[in-house]
Structure formats: structure tokens, C-alpha cells
Coordinates of C-alpha atoms in Angstrom, one line a residue:
Chain A
X1 CA -33.8 72.5 -117.1
X2 CA -32.5 76.1 -117.1
X3 CA -34.5 78.9 -118.6
X4 CA -35.1 82.6 -118.3
X5 CA -37.3 83.7 -115.4
X6 CA -40.1 84.7 -117.7
X7 CA -40.0 81.4 -119.6
X8 CA -40.0 79.4 -116.4
X9 CA -42.9 81.4 -114.9
X10 CA -44.9 81.0 -118.1
X11 CA -44.4 77.2 -118.0
X12 CA -45.2 77.1 -114.3
X13 CA -48.4 79.0 -114.7
X14 CA -49.6 76.3 -117.2
X15 CA -49.1 73.7 -114.5
X16 CA -45.6 72.4 -115.5
X17 CA -44.4 70.9 -112.2
X18 CA -40.7 70.8 -113.2
X19 CA -40.8 74.6 -114.0
X20 CA -42.6 75.2 -110.7
X21 CA -39.9 73.3 -108.8
X22 CA -37.2 75.3 -110.5
X23 CA -39.0 78.6 -109.9
X24 CA -39.7 78.0 -106.2
X25 CA -36.2 76.7 -105.6
X26 CA -34.8 79.9 -107.1
X27 CA -36.9 82.1 -104.8
X28 CA -36.9 80.0 -101.6
X29 CA -33.9 81.6 -100.0
X30 CA -35.2 85.2 -100.7
X31 CA -38.5 84.2 -99.2
X32 CA -37.0 82.6 -96.1
X33 CA -34.8 85.6 -95.4
X34 CA -37.7 88.0 -95.8
X35 CA -39.8 85.9 -93.4
X36 CA -36.9 85.6 -90.9
X37 CA -36.8 89.4 -90.7
X38 CA -40.6 89.7 -90.4
X39 CA -41.1 87.0 -87.8
X40 CA -37.7 87.3 -86.0
X41 CA -37.9 83.5 -85.5
X42 CA -36.1 81.0 -87.7
X43 CA -38.5 78.1 -87.1
X44 CA -41.6 80.2 -87.7
X45 CA -40.0 81.7 -90.8
X46 CA -39.4 78.1 -92.1
X47 CA -42.9 77.0 -91.4
X48 CA -44.5 80.0 -93.1
X49 CA -42.1 79.7 -96.1
X50 CA -43.3 76.2 -96.6
X51 CA -47.0 77.2 -96.3
X52 CA -46.3 80.0 -98.7
X53 CA -44.7 77.8 -101.3
X54 CA -47.7 75.5 -101.2
X55 CA -50.2 78.4 -101.4
X56 CA -48.3 79.9 -104.3
X57 CA -48.2 76.5 -106.1
X58 CA -52.0 76.2 -105.7
X59 CA -52.5 79.8 -107.0
X60 CA -49.8 80.0 -109.6
X61 CA -52.4 80.3 -112.4
X62 CA -53.5 83.6 -110.8
X63 CA -50.1 85.2 -111.1
X64 CA -50.5 87.9 -113.8
X65 CA -47.0 89.4 -113.9
X66 CA -48.0 92.9 -112.8
X67 CA -45.4 92.6 -110.0
X68 CA -42.2 90.6 -109.8
X69 CA -42.6 87.0 -108.8
X70 CA -40.7 87.5 -105.6
X71 CA -43.0 90.4 -104.7
X72 CA -46.0 88.2 -105.3
X73 CA -44.5 85.5 -103.1
X74 CA -43.8 87.9 -100.2
X75 CA -47.2 89.4 -100.5
X76 CA -48.7 85.9 -100.0
X77 CA -46.2 85.2 -97.2
X78 CA -47.1 88.4 -95.4
X79 CA -50.8 87.6 -95.5
X80 CA -50.3 84.1 -94.2
X81 CA -48.2 85.5 -91.4
X82 CA -50.7 88.2 -90.5
X83 CA -53.6 85.6 -90.6
X84 CA -51.6 83.4 -88.3
X85 CA -51.0 86.3 -85.8
X86 CA -54.7 87.2 -85.9
X87 CA -55.7 83.6 -85.2
X88 CA -53.3 83.3 -82.3
X89 CA -54.0 86.8 -80.9
X90 CA -55.8 85.2 -77.9
X91 CA -52.7 83.1 -77.1
X92 CA -50.7 86.2 -76.2
X93 CA -48.5 84.4 -73.7
X94 CA -47.7 81.7 -76.2
X95 CA -46.9 84.3 -78.9
X96 CA -44.6 86.2 -76.4
X97 CA -42.7 83.0 -75.6
X98 CA -42.4 82.1 -79.3
X99 CA -41.0 85.6 -80.0
X100 CA -38.5 85.4 -77.2
X101 CA -37.4 81.9 -78.2
X102 CA -36.9 83.1 -81.8
X103 CA -34.9 86.1 -80.8
X104 CA -32.7 83.9 -78.5
X105 CA -32.1 81.6 -81.5
X106 CA -31.1 84.5 -83.8
X107 CA -28.9 86.1 -81.2
X108 CA -27.2 82.8 -80.6
X109 CA -26.6 82.3 -84.3
X110 CA -25.1 85.8 -84.7
X111 CA -22.9 85.4 -81.7
X112 CA -21.6 82.1 -82.9
X113 CA -20.3 84.1 -85.9
X114 CA -18.7 86.7 -83.6
X115 CA -21.4 89.2 -84.6
X116 CA -23.5 91.2 -82.3
X117 CA -27.3 91.2 -81.8
X118 CA -27.6 95.0 -81.6
X119 CA -30.0 97.2 -79.6
X120 CA -31.5 98.3 -82.9
X121 CA -32.4 94.7 -83.8
X122 CA -33.8 94.2 -80.3
X123 CA -35.9 97.4 -80.8
X124 CA -37.0 96.2 -84.2
X125 CA -38.1 92.9 -82.9
X126 CA -40.2 94.7 -80.2
X127 CA -42.2 96.6 -82.8
X128 CA -45.6 95.3 -83.8
X129 CA -45.7 93.1 -86.9
X130 CA -47.5 95.8 -88.9
X131 CA -44.9 98.4 -88.2
X132 CA -41.9 96.1 -88.7
X133 CA -43.3 94.8 -92.0
X134 CA -43.9 98.4 -93.2
X135 CA -40.3 99.4 -92.3
X136 CA -38.8 96.4 -93.9
X137 CA -40.6 96.7 -97.1
X138 CA -40.0 100.4 -97.4
X139 CA -36.5 100.8 -96.2
X140 CA -34.9 97.5 -96.7
X141 CA -36.6 96.2 -99.8
X142 CA -37.2 99.6 -101.3
X143 CA -40.9 99.3 -102.3
X144 CA -43.0 102.4 -102.7
X145 CA -45.8 103.2 -100.3
X146 CA -48.4 102.4 -103.0
X147 CA -46.8 99.0 -103.7
X148 CA -46.7 98.1 -100.0
X149 CA -50.3 99.3 -99.7
X150 CA -51.4 96.9 -102.4
X151 CA -49.3 94.1 -101.0
X152 CA -50.9 94.5 -97.5
X153 CA -54.3 95.5 -98.7
X154 CA -54.2 98.9 -96.9
X155 CA -54.1 102.5 -98.3
X156 CA -50.7 104.0 -99.1
X157 CA -51.3 106.6 -96.4
X158 CA -51.7 103.9 -93.7
X159 CA -48.3 102.4 -94.8
X160 CA -46.7 105.9 -94.6
X161 CA -48.0 106.5 -91.1
X162 CA -47.0 103.0 -90.0
X163 CA -43.5 103.5 -91.4
X164 CA -43.1 106.9 -89.8
X165 CA -44.5 105.7 -86.4
X166 CA -42.1 102.6 -86.6
X167 CA -39.1 104.8 -87.2
X168 CA -40.1 107.2 -84.4
X169 CA -40.5 104.2 -82.0
X170 CA -37.1 102.9 -83.0
X171 CA -35.5 106.3 -82.4
X172 CA -37.2 106.5 -79.0
X173 CA -36.0 103.0 -78.1
X174 CA -32.5 103.9 -79.3
X175 CA -32.8 107.1 -77.2
X176 CA -32.0 109.3 -80.2
X177 CA -33.6 112.8 -80.0
X178 CA -37.2 112.6 -81.1
Chain B
X1 CA -39.6 117.9 -89.6
X2 CA -36.3 119.5 -88.7
X3 CA -33.1 118.9 -90.6
X4 CA -31.5 117.4 -87.6
X5 CA -34.4 115.0 -87.2
X6 CA -34.2 114.0 -90.9
X7 CA -30.5 113.4 -90.5
X8 CA -31.1 111.1 -87.5
X9 CA -33.8 109.2 -89.4
X10 CA -31.4 108.6 -92.3
X11 CA -28.7 107.5 -89.9
X12 CA -31.1 105.1 -88.2
X13 CA -32.3 103.7 -91.5
X14 CA -28.7 103.2 -92.7
X15 CA -27.8 101.3 -89.5
X16 CA -31.0 99.3 -89.9
X17 CA -30.0 98.3 -93.4
X18 CA -26.5 97.3 -92.3
X19 CA -27.9 95.2 -89.4
X20 CA -30.5 93.5 -91.6
X21 CA -27.9 92.6 -94.2
X22 CA -25.8 91.1 -91.5
X23 CA -28.8 88.9 -90.5
X24 CA -29.3 87.9 -94.2
X25 CA -25.7 86.7 -94.4
X26 CA -25.7 85.0 -91.0
X27 CA -28.9 83.0 -91.9
X28 CA -27.8 82.0 -95.3
X29 CA -30.0 78.9 -95.9
X30 CA -29.6 76.7 -99.0
X31 CA -33.0 76.0 -100.7
X32 CA -34.1 72.3 -100.5
X33 CA -33.2 70.1 -103.5
X34 CA -35.0 70.5 -106.8
X35 CA -36.4 67.0 -106.5
X36 CA -38.2 67.9 -103.2
X37 CA -39.8 70.9 -104.8
X38 CA -40.9 68.8 -107.7
X39 CA -42.5 66.2 -105.4
X40 CA -44.2 69.0 -103.5
X41 CA -45.6 70.5 -106.7
X42 CA -46.9 67.2 -108.0
X43 CA -48.5 66.4 -104.6
X44 CA -50.0 69.9 -104.2
X45 CA -51.5 69.9 -107.7
X46 CA -52.9 66.4 -107.2
X47 CA -54.4 67.4 -103.8
X48 CA -55.9 70.5 -105.3
X49 CA -57.5 68.5 -108.2
X50 CA -58.9 66.0 -105.6
X51 CA -60.3 68.9 -103.5
X52 CA -62.0 70.5 -106.6
X53 CA -63.5 67.1 -107.6
X54 CA -64.9 66.6 -104.1
X55 CA -66.3 70.1 -104.0
X56 CA -67.9 69.7 -107.4
X57 CA -69.4 66.4 -106.3
X58 CA -70.9 67.9 -103.2
X59 CA -72.2 70.9 -105.2
X60 CA -73.9 68.5 -107.7
X61 CA -75.3 66.4 -105.0
X62 CA -76.9 69.4 -103.2
X63 CA -78.1 70.8 -106.6
X64 CA -79.7 67.5 -107.5
X65 CA -81.3 67.2 -104.1
X66 CA -82.8 70.7 -104.3
X67 CA -84.1 70.2 -107.9
X68 CA -85.5 66.8 -107.1
X69 CA -87.3 68.2 -104.0
X70 CA -88.8 71.0 -106.1
X71 CA -89.9 68.5 -108.8
X72 CA -91.3 66.1 -106.2
X73 CA -93.3 68.9 -104.6
X74 CA -94.5 70.1 -108.0
X75 CA -95.7 66.5 -108.7
X76 CA -97.3 65.8 -105.4
X77 CA -98.6 69.2 -104.3
X78 CA -98.5 71.6 -107.2
X79 CA -100.9 74.1 -105.5
X80 CA -99.0 74.1 -102.3
X81 CA -95.7 74.7 -104.2
X82 CA -97.2 77.7 -106.0
X83 CA -98.5 79.1 -102.8
X84 CA -95.2 78.7 -101.1
X85 CA -93.3 80.2 -104.1
X86 CA -95.7 83.0 -104.6
X87 CA -95.9 83.8 -100.9
X88 CA -92.1 84.0 -100.5
X89 CA -91.8 86.2 -103.6
X90 CA -94.5 88.5 -102.3
X91 CA -92.8 88.7 -98.9
X92 CA -89.5 89.5 -100.6
X93 CA -91.1 92.2 -102.6
X94 CA -92.8 93.7 -99.5
X95 CA -89.6 93.7 -97.5
X96 CA -87.7 95.3 -100.4
X97 CA -90.3 98.0 -100.8
X98 CA -90.4 98.8 -97.1
X99 CA -86.7 98.9 -96.8
X100 CA -86.4 101.3 -99.8
X101 CA -89.1 103.6 -98.4
X102 CA -87.7 103.7 -94.8
X103 CA -86.1 107.0 -93.7
X104 CA -82.7 105.5 -93.1
X105 CA -82.6 104.2 -96.6
X106 CA -83.7 107.6 -98.1
X107 CA -80.9 109.3 -96.0
X108 CA -78.3 107.0 -97.4
X109 CA -79.4 107.5 -101.0
X110 CA -79.4 111.3 -100.7

């Protein structure tokens, strides 16, 4: 079954499981790559991608088309990730280890392709999740501050200051003039 | 912000984009087969329906229990029921009036 995006979404929102399968398969790779950059950990990214697909399938009827389907998915994915971080806040040591393990995996994967895990990526991975997400959504995915604000449930001004602070921190880490 | 600083920001953002694209291509991951997604969709929707049914059942059970308790009380001790109901309504009204007349409440309304 092949159809236009709108048609597949329409069928999926009415509970058509075949259309749902097609829709989520199309967007899975985008979702995984987004989560990989947010979590900086391939296995966490995969876990959250699966949780996100299930959550989206359960709530597909609520998708109203005001944003693109991929934006809707990454909004849900970001919220799942932030909830997970908040729940595990007490397990700081465990989170640190998981983060280090994730970065080791990513560095190994890049180096196995003769590519380098740069200082900039190291600095990005050291930023807090909130700052990293704001930078990614603004400067890599090209969303506006207002769009990011509604995705994260915070005012646009907060997103703007998180992005600016994140960039400033990166410059500091990279020892560029601040 | 100075021009030099803006320039450096743009330079940093450009390198960031390049590095992130590199990660995207290094971690190219094919999506699972369509059949897996289909099975997951069927399973998820079935689970959701079952959960809704269970929640509705529990809601009805609790509602029936409360309504029966009220009817039973009305049947066995009608006077007591009216006293309890009337008393709790009176207490509610008093609390509401007091809270609306308190200085904190007046301040917040001004």
C-alpha cells in the first residue's frame, strides 16, 4: 500500500493499522536520528524511539495536522526523554555512566568509519539536555523559537535564552572568544 | 553583540551542522520491516481497548457502589442521610464564604 502522506495519515487517524505501520516505518529513521543527537546514546535513542512509536500509535487520533507529522513525533519523543531524565534525576551516577557509555559507542562507530568524534561534539554532549535540545531544534532542524516553545511546553523567550546560553557554552568549551 | 562575536557564532553553528550531519550518515539505521510495525500497531490498539474497557468497568463498579450506598442509606436512615448531606453542604458554604471574605482572597481579587 503506497499513498500520499496526507492520505496515509488520514487513514491512520481512523485506526487503520496498515496505514499506521506504513506511516511509522517512513518516519522511524528520522525519529531515531533525532533521538540519537538528543540522547547521545544509540541504545537509549532506540529505546525511546520504540516508546515514542507506541505512544504515537495510542494517540494518533489526537494528531490534528497543525504541525508536520515528524514534528509531532519528535515533540512526543522529547517529552518522553525529558520525563525519563526527570525520573532518573536521583540516579545521577547511573545517568553519568550511561552518558559516557553512549558517547564511547558513538565515538567508536565514527572512528570505525575513519571519521573523528570532534571536540565540538564532545562539548555538545556535555551540555544539559534542555540546552542541547534547544540548539538542535533551532540550528539543525530549523524550527522557530515559537515552534520549539510549543513543542517543549515553555515560552519562546525561554527557548531563545536556552539556545543563546548553549551556544555561549559551546564557544567557551571550544575556547573561542566569548 | 559585536560583529566578531556574531561571526564566531555563525562559524560555530556551521561546524555544528556539519558534525551533526556526519553523525546522521554514520548512524544510518534502516527502519524495522513493515510487518513488525503492523503487528505493533495491532497489539497497541488491542491493549489500549482492553485498558479502556478495564477502566470503564472499574468506573462503573465504583459508581454503582456509591449510588447503592446512598440509596441504602436513604432507605434505612433517611433522616441521618439528610442531616449528613445538609451538614456537609452547610460546612462547604461556610468555608467558601469565609475564604472569599478573608483578606488574602480580597487582595488577590483586587
